[in-house]
Tab-separated table of C-alpha atoms (C1' of nucleotides) in Angstrom:
chain	number	residue	atom	x	y	z
U	1	MET	CA	-47.752	-3.227	-62.662
U	2	VAL	CA	-50.915	-5.011	-63.536
U	3	GLU	CA	-50.686	-3.151	-66.816
U	4	ASN	CA	-47.276	-4.505	-67.509
U	5	ASP	CA	-48.307	-7.990	-66.462
U	6	LEU	CA	-51.251	-7.890	-68.820
U	7	ASN	CA	-48.920	-6.938	-71.634
U	8	ARG	CA	-46.692	-9.872	-70.917
U	9	VAL	CA	-49.497	-12.358	-70.364
U	10	PHE	CA	-51.447	-11.463	-73.473
U	11	HIS	CA	-48.301	-11.276	-75.530
U	12	ALA	CA	-47.209	-14.682	-74.264
U	13	LEU	CA	-50.596	-16.153	-75.125
U	14	GLY	CA	-50.440	-14.690	-78.610
U	15	ASP	CA	-48.043	-17.360	-79.835
U	16	PRO	CA	-49.495	-20.761	-80.767
U	17	THR	CA	-46.376	-22.648	-79.722
U	18	ARG	CA	-46.556	-21.099	-76.289
U	19	ARG	CA	-50.248	-21.906	-75.944
U	20	ALA	CA	-49.465	-25.463	-76.992
U	21	ILE	CA	-46.792	-25.606	-74.316
U	22	LEU	CA	-49.345	-24.484	-71.756
U	23	ASP	CA	-51.804	-27.050	-73.105
U	24	ARG	CA	-49.206	-29.712	-72.645
U	25	LEU	CA	-48.347	-28.436	-69.177
U	26	ALA	CA	-52.011	-28.642	-68.261
U	27	GLY	CA	-51.498	-32.411	-68.413
U	28	GLY	CA	-48.884	-32.203	-65.710
U	29	GLU	CA	-45.378	-30.962	-65.112
U	30	ALA	CA	-42.662	-31.682	-67.648
U	31	THR	CA	-38.999	-31.056	-68.263
U	32	VAL	CA	-37.804	-28.770	-71.024
U	33	SER	CA	-36.752	-31.652	-73.232
U	34	GLN	CA	-40.045	-33.459	-72.687
U	35	LEU	CA	-41.805	-30.274	-73.639
U	36	SER	CA	-39.718	-29.608	-76.686
U	37	ARG	CA	-39.952	-33.109	-78.124
U	38	PRO	CA	-43.335	-32.785	-79.884
U	39	PHE	CA	-42.599	-29.370	-81.341
U	40	PRO	CA	-41.055	-28.868	-84.747
U	41	VAL	CA	-38.635	-26.250	-83.491
U	42	SER	CA	-35.273	-26.500	-81.838
U	43	PHE	CA	-34.678	-27.163	-78.195
U	44	ALA	CA	-33.310	-23.664	-77.726
U	45	ALA	CA	-36.429	-22.148	-79.253
U	46	VAL	CA	-38.633	-23.943	-76.728
U	47	SER	CA	-36.333	-22.815	-73.958
U	48	LYS	CA	-36.809	-19.253	-75.151
U	49	HIS	CA	-40.571	-19.677	-75.218
U	50	LEU	CA	-40.413	-20.944	-71.675
U	51	GLY	CA	-38.505	-17.818	-70.770
U	52	VAL	CA	-41.316	-15.699	-72.169
U	53	LEU	CA	-43.914	-17.744	-70.314
U	54	GLU	CA	-41.893	-17.546	-67.128
U	55	ARG	CA	-41.471	-13.781	-67.349
U	56	ALA	CA	-45.229	-13.540	-67.805
U	57	GLY	CA	-45.628	-15.581	-64.633
U	58	LEU	CA	-47.466	-18.318	-66.501
U	59	VAL	CA	-44.895	-21.010	-65.910
U	60	THR	CA	-42.364	-21.817	-63.233
U	61	ARG	CA	-39.114	-23.646	-63.835
U	62	GLU	CA	-37.501	-25.497	-61.002
U	63	ALA	CA	-34.088	-27.120	-61.173
U	64	ARG	CA	-34.090	-30.824	-60.429
U	65	GLY	CA	-30.640	-32.133	-61.048
U	66	ARG	CA	-29.635	-31.145	-64.510
U	67	GLU	CA	-33.247	-30.939	-65.598
U	68	ARG	CA	-35.711	-28.096	-65.271
U	69	VAL	CA	-39.184	-29.086	-64.235
U	70	CYS	CA	-41.811	-26.781	-65.685
U	71	ARG	CA	-45.214	-26.229	-64.164
U	72	ILE	CA	-48.110	-24.126	-65.246
U	73	ASN	CA	-49.175	-21.299	-62.976
U	74	PRO	CA	-52.729	-20.425	-63.933
U	75	ALA	CA	-52.920	-17.778	-61.230
U	76	ALA	CA	-51.220	-15.505	-63.722
U	77	LEU	CA	-54.250	-15.877	-65.948
U	78	ASN	CA	-56.418	-14.133	-63.388
U	79	ASP	CA	-55.719	-10.597	-64.499
U	80	ALA	CA	-56.204	-11.505	-68.122
U	81	ARG	CA	-59.472	-13.236	-67.385
U	82	SER	CA	-60.663	-10.312	-65.283
U	83	TRP	CA	-59.904	-7.971	-68.122
U	84	LEU	CA	-61.799	-10.096	-70.604
U	85	GLU	CA	-64.719	-10.562	-68.281
U	86	PHE	CA	-64.995	-6.881	-67.593
U	87	HIS	CA	-65.332	-6.201	-71.278
U	88	GLN	CA	-67.725	-9.036	-71.798
U	89	SER	CA	-69.904	-8.101	-68.884
U	90	PHE	CA	-69.994	-4.572	-70.196
U	91	TRP	CA	-71.208	-5.985	-73.456
U	92	THR	CA	-73.811	-8.152	-71.791
U	93	GLU	CA	-75.105	-5.156	-69.869
U	94	ARG	CA	-75.337	-3.101	-73.008
U	95	LEU	CA	-77.205	-5.855	-74.792
U	96	GLU	CA	-79.588	-6.176	-71.905
U	97	ALA	CA	-80.091	-2.440	-71.826
U	98	LEU	CA	-80.742	-2.473	-75.540
U	99	ALA	CA	-83.205	-5.311	-75.220
U	100	ALA	CA	-84.956	-3.429	-72.435
U	101	LEU	CA	-85.149	-0.332	-74.593
U	102	VAL	CA	-86.545	-2.273	-77.502
U	103	GLU	CA	-89.116	-3.928	-75.310
U	104	ALA	CA	-90.034	-0.687	-73.574
U	105	GLY	CA	-91.403	0.633	-76.815
U	106	PRO	CA	-90.296	1.846	-80.218
U	107	ASP	CA	-90.646	5.516	-79.225
U	108	SER	CA	-87.082	6.289	-78.260
U	109	PRO	CA	-85.004	3.566	-79.808
U	110	ASP	CA	-82.119	5.874	-80.645
U	111	GLU	CA	-80.259	7.657	-77.890
U	112	SER	CA	-76.829	7.222	-79.330
U	113	ARG	CA	-76.262	10.965	-79.528
W	1	MET	CA	-59.473	-21.263	-87.624
W	2	VAL	CA	-60.167	-20.790	-83.989
W	3	GLU	CA	-56.435	-21.212	-83.591
W	4	ASN	CA	-55.743	-18.376	-85.928
W	5	ASP	CA	-58.377	-16.232	-84.291
W	6	LEU	CA	-56.845	-16.848	-80.906
W	7	ASN	CA	-53.494	-15.756	-82.251
W	8	ARG	CA	-54.959	-12.539	-83.537
W	9	VAL	CA	-57.074	-11.816	-80.492
W	10	PHE	CA	-54.354	-12.440	-77.938
W	11	HIS	CA	-51.834	-10.595	-80.026
W	12	ALA	CA	-54.184	-7.647	-80.361
W	13	LEU	CA	-54.740	-7.592	-76.606
W	14	GLY	CA	-51.010	-7.683	-75.958
W	15	ASP	CA	-50.598	-4.009	-76.791
W	16	PRO	CA	-51.537	-1.462	-74.102
W	17	THR	CA	-52.630	1.156	-76.611
W	18	ARG	CA	-55.038	-1.309	-78.174
W	19	ARG	CA	-56.427	-2.335	-74.801
W	20	ALA	CA	-56.862	1.342	-73.986
W	21	ILE	CA	-58.729	1.788	-77.251
W	22	LEU	CA	-61.020	-1.067	-76.282
W	23	ASP	CA	-61.437	0.445	-72.827
W	24	ARG	CA	-62.459	3.683	-74.439
W	25	LEU	CA	-64.777	1.907	-76.832
W	26	ALA	CA	-66.413	0.206	-73.870
W	27	GLY	CA	-67.792	3.649	-73.069
W	28	GLY	CA	-69.555	3.780	-76.420
W	29	GLU	CA	-68.820	4.073	-80.096
W	30	ALA	CA	-66.346	6.640	-81.308
W	31	THR	CA	-64.797	7.909	-84.509
W	32	VAL	CA	-61.141	7.359	-85.289
W	33	SER	CA	-60.211	10.937	-84.482
W	34	GLN	CA	-62.132	10.839	-81.222
W	35	LEU	CA	-60.279	7.676	-80.372
W	36	SER	CA	-56.893	8.985	-81.330
W	37	ARG	CA	-57.180	12.281	-79.479
W	38	PRO	CA	-56.172	11.080	-75.986
W	39	PHE	CA	-53.270	8.967	-77.215
W	40	PRO	CA	-49.749	10.286	-77.530
W	41	VAL	CA	-49.267	8.724	-80.933
W	42	SER	CA	-50.148	9.889	-84.392
W	43	PHE	CA	-53.515	9.570	-86.017
W	44	ALA	CA	-52.165	7.052	-88.491
W	45	ALA	CA	-50.785	4.897	-85.681
W	46	VAL	CA	-54.223	4.672	-84.074
W	47	SER	CA	-55.712	3.857	-87.454
W	48	LYS	CA	-53.232	1.000	-87.730
W	49	HIS	CA	-54.113	-0.240	-84.265
W	50	LEU	CA	-57.752	-0.203	-85.275
W	51	GLY	CA	-56.820	-2.320	-88.268
W	52	VAL	CA	-55.257	-4.886	-85.959
W	53	LEU	CA	-58.288	-4.860	-83.700
W	54	GLU	CA	-60.595	-5.129	-86.683
W	55	ARG	CA	-58.705	-8.077	-88.167
W	56	ALA	CA	-58.965	-9.774	-84.795
W	57	GLY	CA	-62.712	-9.207	-84.927
W	58	LEU	CA	-62.622	-7.102	-81.783
W	59	VAL	CA	-63.756	-3.891	-83.395
W	60	THR	CA	-65.925	-2.923	-86.325
W	61	ARG	CA	-65.491	0.215	-88.356
W	62	GLU	CA	-68.432	1.618	-90.217
W	63	ALA	CA	-68.281	4.533	-92.619
W	64	ARG	CA	-70.538	7.429	-91.690
W	65	GLY	CA	-69.896	10.244	-94.062
W	66	ARG	CA	-66.194	10.956	-93.964
W	67	GLU	CA	-65.917	9.518	-90.489
W	68	ARG	CA	-65.445	5.936	-89.383
W	69	VAL	CA	-67.515	4.909	-86.425
W	70	CYS	CA	-65.789	2.248	-84.338
W	71	ARG	CA	-67.590	-0.153	-82.092
W	72	ILE	CA	-66.326	-2.857	-79.806
W	73	ASN	CA	-67.344	-6.416	-80.600
W	74	PRO	CA	-66.811	-8.391	-77.411
W	75	ALA	CA	-68.130	-11.553	-79.013
W	76	ALA	CA	-64.622	-11.981	-80.362
W	77	LEU	CA	-63.427	-12.280	-76.784
W	78	ASN	CA	-65.361	-15.506	-76.341
W	79	ASP	CA	-62.716	-17.852	-77.667
W	80	ALA	CA	-60.024	-16.140	-75.658
W	81	ARG	CA	-62.098	-16.316	-72.501
W	82	SER	CA	-62.917	-19.966	-73.123
W	83	TRP	CA	-59.262	-20.736	-73.519
W	84	LEU	CA	-58.382	-18.959	-70.292
W	85	GLU	CA	-61.223	-20.556	-68.393
W	86	PHE	CA	-60.301	-24.010	-69.529
W	87	HIS	CA	-56.829	-23.555	-68.137
W	88	GLN	CA	-58.085	-22.005	-64.973
W	89	SER	CA	-60.670	-24.669	-64.366
W	90	PHE	CA	-57.980	-27.243	-64.863
W	91	TRP	CA	-56.020	-25.467	-62.222
W	92	THR	CA	-58.955	-25.254	-59.853
W	93	GLU	CA	-59.575	-28.965	-60.252
W	94	ARG	CA	-55.982	-29.734	-59.468
W	95	LEU	CA	-56.061	-27.542	-56.400
W	96	GLU	CA	-59.216	-29.229	-55.219
W	97	ALA	CA	-57.693	-32.632	-55.818
W	98	LEU	CA	-54.639	-31.545	-53.872
W	99	ALA	CA	-56.762	-30.243	-51.022
W	100	ALA	CA	-58.687	-33.516	-50.998
W	101	LEU	CA	-55.438	-35.441	-50.834
W	102	VAL	CA	-54.164	-33.360	-47.981
W	103	GLU	CA	-57.394	-33.751	-46.055
W	104	ALA	CA	-57.601	-37.449	-46.755
W	105	GLY	CA	-54.603	-37.946	-44.539
W	106	PRO	CA	-50.885	-37.409	-44.382
W	107	ASP	CA	-50.100	-40.983	-45.392
W	108	SER	CA	-49.588	-40.452	-49.097
W	109	PRO	CA	-49.062	-36.748	-49.451
W	110	ASP	CA	-46.375	-37.090	-52.100
W	111	GLU	CA	-47.202	-38.911	-55.291
W	112	SER	CA	-45.253	-36.623	-57.541
W	113	ARG	CA	-42.744	-39.353	-58.449
S	1	DA	C1'	-11.521	-38.673	-64.843
S	2	DT	C1'	-14.143	-38.890	-68.936
S	3	DC	C1'	-18.040	-38.689	-71.554
S	4	DA	C1'	-22.954	-37.889	-72.296
S	5	DT	C1'	-27.174	-35.318	-71.277
S	6	DT	C1'	-29.857	-31.263	-70.185
S	7	DT	C1'	-30.190	-26.730	-70.405
S	8	DT	C1'	-28.999	-21.922	-71.100
S	9	DC	C1'	-26.486	-18.248	-73.459
S	10	DA	C1'	-24.666	-15.553	-77.282
S	11	DA	C1'	-24.458	-14.334	-81.884
S	12	DC	C1'	-26.759	-14.032	-85.814
S	13	DC	C1'	-30.687	-13.783	-89.434
S	14	DA	C1'	-35.255	-12.832	-91.534
S	15	DT	C1'	-39.388	-10.979	-90.672
S	16	DA	C1'	-42.951	-8.586	-87.902
S	17	DT	C1'	-44.177	-4.708	-85.185
S	18	DG	C1'	-45.144	-0.053	-83.827
S	19	DG	C1'	-43.925	4.262	-84.904
S	20	DT	C1'	-43.221	8.266	-88.111
S	21	DT	C1'	-44.167	11.396	-92.256
S	22	DG	C1'	-46.234	12.577	-96.554
S	23	DA	C1'	-49.340	11.694	-100.316
S	24	DG	C1'	-53.909	10.327	-101.763
S	25	DT	C1'	-59.121	9.819	-101.380
S	26	DA	C1'	-63.498	10.970	-99.994
S	27	DT	C1'	-66.703	13.917	-97.705
S	28	DA	C1'	-68.200	18.180	-95.568
S	29	DT	C1'	-68.195	23.259	-95.521
S	30	DA	C1'	-67.057	28.189	-97.048
C	1	DT	C1'	-65.501	25.650	-106.786
C	2	DA	C1'	-62.157	25.811	-103.454
C	3	DT	C1'	-60.728	24.455	-98.973
C	4	DA	C1'	-60.714	22.079	-94.788
C	5	DT	C1'	-61.512	17.661	-92.397
C	6	DA	C1'	-61.352	12.544	-91.636
C	7	DC	C1'	-59.237	8.854	-92.814
C	8	DT	C1'	-56.265	5.318	-95.223
C	9	DC	C1'	-52.234	3.966	-97.671
C	10	DA	C1'	-47.350	3.634	-98.790
C	11	DA	C1'	-42.715	4.164	-97.707
C	12	DC	C1'	-39.564	4.197	-94.388
C	13	DC	C1'	-37.072	3.430	-89.715
C	14	DA	C1'	-35.724	1.304	-85.263
C	15	DT	C1'	-36.517	-2.286	-82.496
C	16	DA	C1'	-38.672	-6.711	-81.136
C	17	DT	C1'	-39.615	-11.388	-82.251
C	18	DG	C1'	-39.009	-16.158	-83.326
C	19	DG	C1'	-35.962	-18.946	-85.397
C	20	DT	C1'	-31.282	-20.986	-86.111
C	21	DT	C1'	-26.474	-22.775	-84.747
C	22	DG	C1'	-22.637	-23.300	-81.855
C	23	DA	C1'	-20.454	-22.665	-77.530
C	24	DA	C1'	-20.567	-23.033	-72.453
C	25	DA	C1'	-22.150	-24.684	-67.733
C	26	DA	C1'	-23.882	-27.995	-64.734
C	27	DT	C1'	-25.169	-32.510	-63.572
C	28	DG	C1'	-25.417	-37.640	-64.323
C	29	DA	C1'	-23.401	-41.917	-65.748
C	30	DT	C1'	-19.272	-45.054	-66.881
DNA sequence: ATCATTTTCAACCATATGGTTGAGTATATA
DNA sequence: TATATACTCAACCATATGGTTGAAAATGAT
């Protein structure tokens, strides 16, 4: 299920409007109309984006009267960040290993096969 | 341009096959056919995925004879990780602020209005 | 009760996406 | 030279995506 979540999270983050919505939400909660105001797309489009973000777990919508208050839920970013960090740490390790090899001496610089 | 890169990187990471390719590549470089072997899609499909990953800067393809050697380039993950960490650190700060408020005393626990 | 506001939903459209197959190109091998 | 291998490219297909507009539903205000 983490797999599926990662799909949804990364896919949600792949759209600039949705990232902008999250940026805005980082400044505090907001209603759908407050959120949609600065964007050059229709109200309904923003509502759809919020649906995508909500399904990815990145945003929660809570009814308050006739409004929906949206909040960011950065906990959903954890899996994505873990994934990225795993790959980056792998890279760091490899670079360090390479540097160690290079420093150890130019005798066996190539062990790629 | 970072914007555009983020679009491409997050979009590329949104597909499970592409993440699996990166996972595989984390184990070391591989040719396109080596990469495509374990996947239940056609050779051409994997080649396309590699194109997406390459355009996102996540993978490099280098010709070696008739083969293409693919390598992961985790440096491209930097922007994505920065973006995620910004939003998470924001969140952490807010949580800490909330915790501080709660500890400070139950007199003004609700300032959400 | 009526009207306005906020939001979602449904239908629709153009384009993007991920997949296929088949042809084409370049390199290795017989 | 002929043939097999590794790969990309082009054309095509089904579905997903992001956008629109126009109801519809629920709540607030008069």
